[in-house]
Amino acid sequence: MLTICEPGLNRRSFLTVGSLALGGLSLTSLMANRARAAETLSLATGKSVIFLFQQGGPSQFETFDPKPEAPDGIKTVGSTISTSLTGVQFGEHMSRLAKLANKLTIVRNFQTNNGGHNIQPIVSPDSLNANIGSLYAKVAGATRASSGMPTNVVIFPEAVCNDVLKGKARGDILATGTLGTGTAPFIPGGGGQLQKDMRLTLTKDRLTDRQQLVSDLDKLNQRVAVAAEQKQINDLQQQAYEVLLSGGVAEALDLTKESKATLAAYETRQYAKSDGWSKVKRGKEGMYTGHARALGRQLLMARRLCEAGCGYVTVHDGYDGVWDMHADGNNLNIKDGMEACGPAFDHAVAAFIEDLEARGLSDKIMLVCCGEMGRTPKLNKNGGRDHWAKLAPLLLYGGGIPQGQVLGHSTRDGGEPAANPTTPKHLISTILHALFDVGRLRVAPSMTQVAKLAEHATIPGTF
């Protein structure tokens, strides 16, 4: 919902409209780039990508590549569950996704070559040290020419919940590398003048006075028109206000526009344990409960943004790394960690897939789920799995790629690809093929950097 933080419209508001922060550019500067955006948009396919980043490094053993027959100390912790694909099993906490396996692409030979806590592959040398979404914004423009909708967004948990810790990424998830600050992601609820002038409200009990809001907006529209006539603001400032007042961005961010049934379908708060898994530091700090409270709503907001014209959305799941399951006093062990993280993830992603299928959006939006690494084959002495660079889980859905397939194989101990590893370069190229007409991109002026990334081989079996 769009609310007016200051009654009326004063001279100071007019003066500050030019600094409304949207990614790395002022909103009025983005308006100035509309013509360029319209030209470059022809390179895009019209599809969107949502990258759900499981920071901390999810375990391949307990998610999508279980090894129930491996020796003790290595084999999957807990039971496994049969999926809708013959002979394919998932870990026990992926029960809803198991039923939807015929809609998924599971990659079992994904190797990140990264064993440290950071934000790879979201930002890495393979992405020009820029958020992958910035690659999209470089080509398609920072905003949609018709609506001012940002094309590159990062959603932290606090964008959808007011009872969670603020998200923290291990690294600069807003990095733009050499692409320029104008390609930086927009962060709903992330502070700055835009969020001060446009406040997101999510709960039903705070939507009691829509008539007053409509009245305030009408008055503000009138004052903007008068100010424009009196030359108190320039054309770009007027456009900036029109973007805010049109409600396009605010509308996409307002989850209360959804039906009660849809909101209930995405809700994951029921998985937040009352004691917050307080036997470890991250539990005491509220990181696991925050993951459970927010993830479903984050994916719902991501879907709404894509429908409204956003091309690339990064959903940050993990705070300081809830998927990190060392059992070292800071983190839970594998058994407890999967109980803390698995059900909410399974529910949220399954709800998202079911929603897209029902809306006919499965070919229009691609979902990517992975972390920066996987977990060791061998359990440590405390029942945790440590950092592992040689194999990690990867789930893909939608965007026009074939459904119901398992790509690649891992070794018997789940430690590395059996052959021909899939790497972040393959993943980034796959994403770019979903987003762009790569043939046209290759010959587009000033797009050489991005085109080269798309020329790497895609994940076999996708494009």
mmCIF file of C-alpha atoms in Angstrom, residues 80-378:
data_model
loop_
_atom_site.group_PDB
_atom_site.id
_atom_site.type_symbol
_atom_site.label_atom_id
_atom_site.label_comp_id
_atom_site.label_asym_id
_atom_site.label_seq_id
_atom_site.Cartn_x
_atom_site.Cartn_y
_atom_site.Cartn_z
ATOM 1 C CA THR A 80 13.879 -40.353 2.105
ATOM 2 C CA ILE A 81 10.672 -39.980 0.151
ATOM 3 C CA SER A 82 9.658 -41.186 -3.301
ATOM 4 C CA THR A 83 8.813 -38.520 -5.855
ATOM 5 C CA SER A 84 6.472 -38.321 -8.842
ATOM 6 C CA LEU A 85 9.455 -39.347 -10.992
ATOM 7 C CA THR A 86 10.033 -43.094 -11.059
ATOM 8 C CA GLY A 87 13.111 -44.107 -9.078
ATOM 9 C CA VAL A 88 13.883 -40.565 -7.868
ATOM 10 C CA GLN A 89 13.929 -39.769 -4.159
ATOM 11 C CA PHE A 90 14.227 -36.574 -2.122
ATOM 12 C CA GLY A 91 15.039 -35.994 1.532
ATOM 13 C CA GLU A 92 12.147 -36.393 3.953
ATOM 14 C CA HIS A 93 11.596 -32.649 4.428
ATOM 15 C CA MET A 94 10.970 -32.112 0.706
ATOM 16 C CA SER A 95 7.626 -33.944 0.719
ATOM 17 C CA ARG A 96 5.556 -31.352 -1.175
ATOM 18 C CA LEU A 97 8.264 -30.821 -3.768
ATOM 19 C CA ALA A 98 8.524 -34.602 -4.162
ATOM 20 C CA LYS A 99 4.942 -34.607 -5.443
ATOM 21 C CA LEU A 100 5.877 -31.852 -7.908
ATOM 22 C CA ALA A 101 9.109 -33.450 -9.133
ATOM 23 C CA ASN A 102 7.520 -33.961 -12.550
ATOM 24 C CA LYS A 103 7.507 -30.144 -12.850
ATOM 25 C CA LEU A 104 11.118 -29.640 -11.769
ATOM 26 C CA THR A 105 14.617 -29.891 -13.139
ATOM 27 C CA ILE A 106 17.027 -31.230 -10.520
ATOM 28 C CA VAL A 107 20.747 -30.926 -11.230
ATOM 29 C CA ARG A 108 22.852 -33.504 -9.392
ATOM 30 C CA ASN A 109 26.259 -32.615 -10.784
ATOM 31 C CA PHE A 110 26.324 -28.924 -9.784
ATOM 32 C CA GLN A 111 29.741 -27.903 -8.521
ATOM 33 C CA THR A 112 30.187 -24.345 -7.250
ATOM 34 C CA ASN A 113 33.988 -24.666 -6.766
ATOM 35 C CA ASN A 114 33.445 -22.464 -3.743
ATOM 36 C CA GLY A 115 33.719 -23.563 -0.125
ATOM 37 C CA GLY A 116 33.436 -20.220 1.640
ATOM 38 C CA HIS A 117 30.588 -18.111 2.923
ATOM 39 C CA ASN A 118 29.937 -15.442 0.304
ATOM 40 C CA ILE A 119 27.262 -14.667 -2.256
ATOM 41 C CA GLN A 120 28.527 -16.736 -5.172
ATOM 42 C CA PRO A 121 27.103 -17.397 -7.695
ATOM 43 C CA ILE A 122 24.785 -14.377 -7.216
ATOM 44 C CA VAL A 123 27.879 -12.156 -7.412
ATOM 45 C CA SER A 124 31.093 -13.701 -8.731
ATOM 46 C CA PRO A 125 33.792 -13.306 -11.377
ATOM 47 C CA ASP A 126 31.486 -15.397 -13.590
ATOM 48 C CA SER A 127 28.916 -12.578 -13.392
ATOM 49 C CA LEU A 128 31.429 -9.736 -13.871
ATOM 50 C CA ASN A 129 31.447 -9.288 -10.077
ATOM 51 C CA ALA A 130 27.925 -7.905 -10.351
ATOM 52 C CA ASN A 131 24.594 -9.216 -9.098
ATOM 53 C CA ILE A 132 23.210 -11.357 -11.933
ATOM 54 C CA GLY A 133 20.199 -9.067 -11.931
ATOM 55 C CA SER A 134 22.498 -6.193 -12.839
ATOM 56 C CA LEU A 135 23.346 -8.035 -16.056
ATOM 57 C CA TYR A 136 19.661 -7.913 -16.864
ATOM 58 C CA ALA A 137 19.350 -4.228 -15.948
ATOM 59 C CA LYS A 138 22.376 -3.435 -18.111
ATOM 60 C CA VAL A 139 20.564 -4.764 -21.167
ATOM 61 C CA ALA A 140 16.903 -4.052 -20.449
ATOM 62 C CA GLY A 141 17.329 -0.786 -18.551
ATOM 63 C CA ALA A 142 16.983 -0.086 -14.851
ATOM 64 C CA THR A 143 13.234 0.551 -15.099
ATOM 65 C CA ARG A 144 10.391 -0.332 -17.433
ATOM 66 C CA ALA A 145 9.764 2.455 -19.895
ATOM 67 C CA SER A 146 5.997 2.255 -19.514
ATOM 68 C CA SER A 147 5.658 2.049 -15.743
ATOM 69 C CA GLY A 148 8.902 2.913 -13.988
ATOM 70 C CA MET A 149 8.944 -0.601 -12.487
ATOM 71 C CA PRO A 150 12.499 -1.520 -11.438
ATOM 72 C CA THR A 151 13.847 -4.423 -13.458
ATOM 73 C CA ASN A 152 16.267 -5.720 -10.797
ATOM 74 C CA VAL A 153 15.119 -6.299 -7.197
ATOM 75 C CA VAL A 154 16.520 -7.950 -4.050
ATOM 76 C CA ILE A 155 13.974 -9.077 -1.441
ATOM 77 C CA PHE A 156 15.224 -9.470 2.123
ATOM 78 C CA PRO A 157 12.951 -10.940 4.817
ATOM 79 C CA GLU A 158 12.209 -7.543 6.368
ATOM 80 C CA ALA A 159 10.490 -6.479 3.150
ATOM 81 C CA VAL A 160 7.579 -8.770 4.021
ATOM 82 C CA CYS A 161 7.745 -9.158 7.817
ATOM 83 C CA ASN A 162 8.246 -6.664 10.604
ATOM 84 C CA ASP A 163 9.167 -9.271 13.220
ATOM 85 C CA VAL A 164 12.407 -10.572 11.706
ATOM 86 C CA LEU A 165 16.025 -9.531 11.887
ATOM 87 C CA LYS A 166 17.305 -7.468 9.022
ATOM 88 C CA GLY A 167 18.802 -9.625 6.276
ATOM 89 C CA LYS A 168 22.555 -9.858 6.085
ATOM 90 C CA ALA A 169 24.408 -11.176 3.070
ATOM 91 C CA ARG A 170 28.023 -12.340 3.283
ATOM 92 C CA GLY A 171 29.227 -9.844 0.721
ATOM 93 C CA ASP A 172 27.824 -7.049 -1.391
ATOM 94 C CA ILE A 173 24.675 -8.512 -2.879
ATOM 95 C CA LEU A 174 24.035 -5.124 -4.508
ATOM 96 C CA ALA A 175 27.358 -5.143 -6.373
ATOM 97 C CA THR A 176 27.334 -3.843 -9.936
ATOM 98 C CA GLY A 177 30.946 -4.594 -10.894
ATOM 99 C CA THR A 178 31.879 -2.573 -13.958
ATOM 100 C CA LEU A 179 28.263 -2.226 -15.111
ATOM 101 C CA GLY A 180 27.581 1.038 -13.289
ATOM 102 C CA THR A 181 25.520 1.946 -10.244
ATOM 103 C CA GLY A 182 22.460 2.477 -12.422
ATOM 104 C CA THR A 183 22.070 -1.313 -12.638
ATOM 105 C CA ALA A 184 21.969 -1.821 -8.846
ATOM 106 C CA PRO A 185 19.003 -3.724 -7.397
ATOM 107 C CA PHE A 186 16.045 -1.994 -5.797
ATOM 108 C CA ILE A 187 15.453 -3.181 -2.204
ATOM 109 C CA PRO A 188 11.837 -3.054 -0.956
ATOM 110 C CA GLY A 189 11.847 -1.859 2.637
ATOM 111 C CA GLY A 190 15.557 -1.195 2.396
ATOM 112 C CA GLY A 191 15.585 2.441 3.511
ATOM 113 C CA GLY A 192 16.365 5.542 1.504
ATOM 114 C CA GLN A 193 14.118 8.393 0.515
ATOM 115 C CA LEU A 194 11.902 6.212 -1.703
ATOM 116 C CA GLN A 195 10.968 4.001 1.227
ATOM 117 C CA LYS A 196 10.357 7.078 3.380
ATOM 118 C CA ASP A 197 7.898 8.446 0.835
ATOM 119 C CA MET A 198 6.361 5.080 -0.071
ATOM 120 C CA ARG A 199 5.836 2.794 2.906
ATOM 121 C CA LEU A 200 4.874 -0.848 2.446
ATOM 122 C CA THR A 201 2.126 -2.104 4.754
ATOM 123 C CA LEU A 202 1.289 -5.771 4.758
ATOM 124 C CA THR A 203 -1.140 -6.617 7.549
ATOM 125 C CA LYS A 204 -4.910 -6.538 7.082
ATOM 126 C CA ASP A 205 -5.519 -4.599 10.290
ATOM 127 C CA ARG A 206 -3.531 -1.666 8.930
ATOM 128 C CA LEU A 207 -5.686 -1.295 5.804
ATOM 129 C CA THR A 208 -8.754 0.196 7.480
ATOM 130 C CA ASP A 209 -8.804 3.622 5.884
ATOM 131 C CA ARG A 210 -8.427 3.210 2.140
ATOM 132 C CA GLN A 211 -10.896 6.021 1.492
ATOM 133 C CA GLN A 212 -8.614 8.458 3.321
ATOM 134 C CA LEU A 213 -5.640 7.157 1.335
ATOM 135 C CA VAL A 214 -7.482 7.689 -1.958
ATOM 136 C CA SER A 215 -8.386 11.201 -0.846
ATOM 137 C CA ASP A 216 -4.782 11.967 0.080
ATOM 138 C CA LEU A 217 -3.552 10.663 -3.279
ATOM 139 C CA ASP A 218 -6.095 12.759 -5.149
ATOM 140 C CA LYS A 219 -4.973 15.867 -3.269
ATOM 141 C CA LEU A 220 -1.329 15.043 -3.932
ATOM 142 C CA ASN A 221 -2.030 14.541 -7.630
ATOM 143 C CA GLN A 222 -3.717 17.939 -7.770
ATOM 144 C CA ARG A 223 -0.794 19.646 -6.038
ATOM 145 C CA VAL A 224 1.704 17.999 -8.392
ATOM 146 C CA ALA A 225 -0.329 19.285 -11.365
ATOM 147 C CA VAL A 226 -0.397 22.805 -9.929
ATOM 148 C CA ALA A 227 3.316 22.701 -9.154
ATOM 149 C CA ALA A 228 4.060 21.582 -12.717
ATOM 150 C CA GLU A 229 2.014 24.448 -14.129
ATOM 151 C CA GLN A 230 3.847 26.912 -11.914
ATOM 152 C CA LYS A 231 7.202 25.453 -12.978
ATOM 153 C CA GLN A 232 8.070 24.512 -9.384
ATOM 154 C CA ILE A 233 9.221 21.111 -10.639
ATOM 155 C CA ASN A 234 10.764 20.065 -13.942
ATOM 156 C CA ASP A 235 9.461 17.443 -16.358
ATOM 157 C CA LEU A 236 11.589 14.619 -14.937
ATOM 158 C CA GLN A 237 10.515 15.379 -11.374
ATOM 159 C CA GLN A 238 6.917 15.356 -12.515
ATOM 160 C CA GLN A 239 7.457 11.954 -14.140
ATOM 161 C CA ALA A 240 9.022 10.680 -10.927
ATOM 162 C CA TYR A 241 5.952 11.666 -8.941
ATOM 163 C CA GLU A 242 3.711 10.102 -11.566
ATOM 164 C CA VAL A 243 5.541 6.804 -11.117
ATOM 165 C CA LEU A 244 4.905 6.898 -7.378
ATOM 166 C CA LEU A 245 1.336 8.082 -7.688
ATOM 167 C CA SER A 246 0.416 5.591 -10.406
ATOM 168 C CA GLY A 247 0.738 2.928 -7.755
ATOM 169 C CA GLY A 248 2.635 0.545 -10.054
ATOM 170 C CA VAL A 249 5.535 -0.179 -7.715
ATOM 171 C CA ALA A 250 3.445 0.095 -4.565
ATOM 172 C CA GLU A 251 0.747 -2.122 -6.065
ATOM 173 C CA ALA A 252 3.240 -4.898 -6.812
ATOM 174 C CA LEU A 253 4.658 -4.707 -3.299
ATOM 175 C CA ASP A 254 1.259 -4.803 -1.599
ATOM 176 C CA LEU A 255 0.604 -8.448 -0.739
ATOM 177 C CA THR A 256 -2.862 -7.611 0.593
ATOM 178 C CA LYS A 257 -3.987 -7.288 -3.014
ATOM 179 C CA GLU A 258 -3.917 -11.089 -3.105
ATOM 180 C CA SER A 259 -6.894 -13.218 -2.130
ATOM 181 C CA LYS A 260 -7.073 -14.716 1.352
ATOM 182 C CA ALA A 261 -6.688 -18.151 -0.228
ATOM 183 C CA THR A 262 -3.461 -17.186 -2.010
ATOM 184 C CA LEU A 263 -2.015 -15.537 1.100
ATOM 185 C CA ALA A 264 -2.823 -18.665 3.100
ATOM 186 C CA ALA A 265 -1.288 -20.932 0.458
ATOM 187 C CA TYR A 266 2.064 -19.118 0.667
ATOM 188 C CA GLU A 267 2.090 -18.701 4.451
ATOM 189 C CA THR A 268 5.047 -20.388 6.174
ATOM 190 C CA ARG A 269 4.911 -18.841 9.656
ATOM 191 C CA GLN A 270 3.479 -22.073 11.037
ATOM 192 C CA TYR A 271 6.958 -23.586 10.743
ATOM 193 C CA ALA A 272 8.544 -21.052 13.114
ATOM 194 C CA LYS A 273 9.336 -22.972 16.286
ATOM 195 C CA SER A 274 8.307 -21.251 19.511
ATOM 196 C CA ASP A 275 11.754 -21.498 21.133
ATOM 197 C CA GLY A 276 13.534 -20.482 17.932
ATOM 198 C CA TRP A 277 15.907 -23.468 18.128
ATOM 199 C CA SER A 278 17.555 -21.528 20.932
ATOM 200 C CA LYS A 279 20.211 -24.106 21.762
ATOM 201 C CA VAL A 280 22.504 -22.410 19.233
ATOM 202 C CA LYS A 281 23.453 -18.770 18.698
ATOM 203 C CA ARG A 282 21.635 -18.327 15.402
ATOM 204 C CA GLY A 283 18.495 -19.708 16.958
ATOM 205 C CA LYS A 284 18.691 -17.305 19.888
ATOM 206 C CA GLU A 285 19.117 -14.438 17.447
ATOM 207 C CA GLY A 286 15.938 -15.421 15.632
ATOM 208 C CA MET A 287 17.461 -16.435 12.319
ATOM 209 C CA TYR A 288 15.624 -19.745 11.938
ATOM 210 C CA THR A 289 12.262 -18.337 12.950
ATOM 211 C CA GLY A 290 12.864 -15.406 10.600
ATOM 212 C CA HIS A 291 13.457 -17.801 7.707
ATOM 213 C CA ALA A 292 10.185 -19.591 8.459
ATOM 214 C CA ARG A 293 8.172 -16.404 8.910
ATOM 215 C CA ALA A 294 9.302 -14.699 5.738
ATOM 216 C CA LEU A 295 10.118 -17.139 2.937
ATOM 217 C CA GLY A 296 6.620 -17.796 1.629
ATOM 218 C CA ARG A 297 5.793 -14.090 1.525
ATOM 219 C CA GLN A 298 9.120 -13.319 -0.139
ATOM 220 C CA LEU A 299 8.279 -15.654 -3.005
ATOM 221 C CA LEU A 300 4.784 -14.227 -3.280
ATOM 222 C CA MET A 301 6.201 -10.708 -3.533
ATOM 223 C CA ALA A 302 8.698 -11.933 -6.125
ATOM 224 C CA ARG A 303 5.885 -13.377 -8.238
ATOM 225 C CA ARG A 304 3.912 -10.121 -8.002
ATOM 226 C CA LEU A 305 6.951 -8.092 -9.044
ATOM 227 C CA CYS A 306 7.582 -10.315 -12.064
ATOM 228 C CA GLU A 307 3.946 -10.045 -13.124
ATOM 229 C CA ALA A 308 4.249 -6.248 -12.884
ATOM 230 C CA GLY A 309 7.292 -6.161 -15.163
ATOM 231 C CA CYS A 310 10.355 -6.815 -13.023
ATOM 232 C CA GLY A 311 12.795 -9.010 -14.932
ATOM 233 C CA TYR A 312 15.054 -10.330 -12.188
ATOM 234 C CA VAL A 313 14.374 -10.864 -8.487
ATOM 235 C CA THR A 314 16.864 -12.172 -5.934
ATOM 236 C CA VAL A 315 15.160 -13.673 -2.874
ATOM 237 C CA HIS A 316 17.683 -13.713 -0.050
ATOM 238 C CA ASP A 317 16.989 -16.690 2.228
ATOM 239 C CA GLY A 318 19.399 -17.306 5.033
ATOM 240 C CA TYR A 319 20.305 -14.137 6.922
ATOM 241 C CA ASP A 320 23.845 -14.840 8.061
ATOM 242 C CA GLY A 321 23.530 -18.392 6.745
ATOM 243 C CA VAL A 322 20.739 -20.550 8.218
ATOM 244 C CA TRP A 323 21.558 -23.296 5.731
ATOM 245 C CA ASP A 324 24.998 -23.608 7.379
ATOM 246 C CA MET A 325 24.738 -26.792 9.479
ATOM 247 C CA HIS A 326 28.056 -27.291 11.237
ATOM 248 C CA ALA A 327 26.685 -28.107 14.708
ATOM 249 C CA ASP A 328 29.366 -25.849 16.189
ATOM 250 C CA GLY A 329 27.423 -23.814 18.739
ATOM 251 C CA ASN A 330 26.507 -21.151 16.191
ATOM 252 C CA ASN A 331 24.647 -23.512 13.871
ATOM 253 C CA LEU A 332 22.358 -26.498 14.220
ATOM 254 C CA ASN A 333 23.357 -30.006 13.197
ATOM 255 C CA ILE A 334 21.967 -31.600 10.054
ATOM 256 C CA LYS A 335 18.979 -33.233 11.744
ATOM 257 C CA ASP A 336 17.834 -30.120 13.584
ATOM 258 C CA GLY A 337 18.939 -27.785 10.820
ATOM 259 C CA MET A 338 16.805 -29.518 8.223
ATOM 260 C CA GLU A 339 13.851 -29.457 10.625
ATOM 261 C CA ALA A 340 14.406 -25.713 10.976
ATOM 262 C CA CYS A 341 14.902 -24.903 7.289
ATOM 263 C CA GLY A 342 13.384 -27.710 5.252
ATOM 264 C CA PRO A 343 9.616 -27.479 5.886
ATOM 265 C CA ALA A 344 9.287 -23.742 5.207
ATOM 266 C CA PHE A 345 11.421 -24.028 2.052
ATOM 267 C CA ASP A 346 9.466 -27.043 0.821
ATOM 268 C CA HIS A 347 6.134 -25.345 1.484
ATOM 269 C CA ALA A 348 7.087 -21.957 0.005
ATOM 270 C CA VAL A 349 8.612 -23.317 -3.208
ATOM 271 C CA ALA A 350 5.781 -25.808 -3.711
ATOM 272 C CA ALA A 351 3.184 -23.069 -3.197
ATOM 273 C CA PHE A 352 5.003 -20.878 -5.705
ATOM 274 C CA ILE A 353 5.079 -23.660 -8.327
ATOM 275 C CA GLU A 354 1.426 -24.548 -7.813
ATOM 276 C CA ASP A 355 0.522 -20.864 -8.091
ATOM 277 C CA LEU A 356 2.441 -20.361 -11.338
ATOM 278 C CA GLU A 357 0.961 -23.512 -12.830
ATOM 279 C CA ALA A 358 -2.556 -22.318 -11.971
ATOM 280 C CA ARG A 359 -1.888 -18.865 -13.441
ATOM 281 C CA GLY A 360 -0.316 -20.166 -16.640
ATOM 282 C CA LEU A 361 3.009 -18.501 -15.814
ATOM 283 C CA SER A 362 5.281 -21.546 -15.812
ATOM 284 C CA ASP A 363 6.892 -20.569 -19.115
ATOM 285 C CA LYS A 364 7.145 -16.892 -18.213
ATOM 286 C CA ILE A 365 8.992 -17.116 -14.895
ATOM 287 C CA MET A 366 12.047 -19.230 -14.085
ATOM 288 C CA LEU A 367 12.892 -20.176 -10.498
ATOM 289 C CA VAL A 368 16.461 -21.031 -9.469
ATOM 290 C CA CYS A 369 17.227 -22.417 -5.981
ATOM 291 C CA CYS A 370 20.752 -22.972 -4.688
ATOM 292 C CA GLY A 371 23.333 -21.726 -2.208
ATOM 293 C CA GLU A 372 26.994 -20.847 -2.413
ATOM 294 C CA MET A 373 28.121 -24.443 -1.791
ATOM 295 C CA GLY A 374 27.032 -27.875 -0.600
ATOM 296 C CA ARG A 375 27.920 -29.978 2.455
ATOM 297 C CA THR A 376 30.588 -32.592 3.136
ATOM 298 C CA PRO A 377 29.888 -36.264 2.560
ATOM 299 C CA LYS A 378 31.115 -37.137 6.031
#
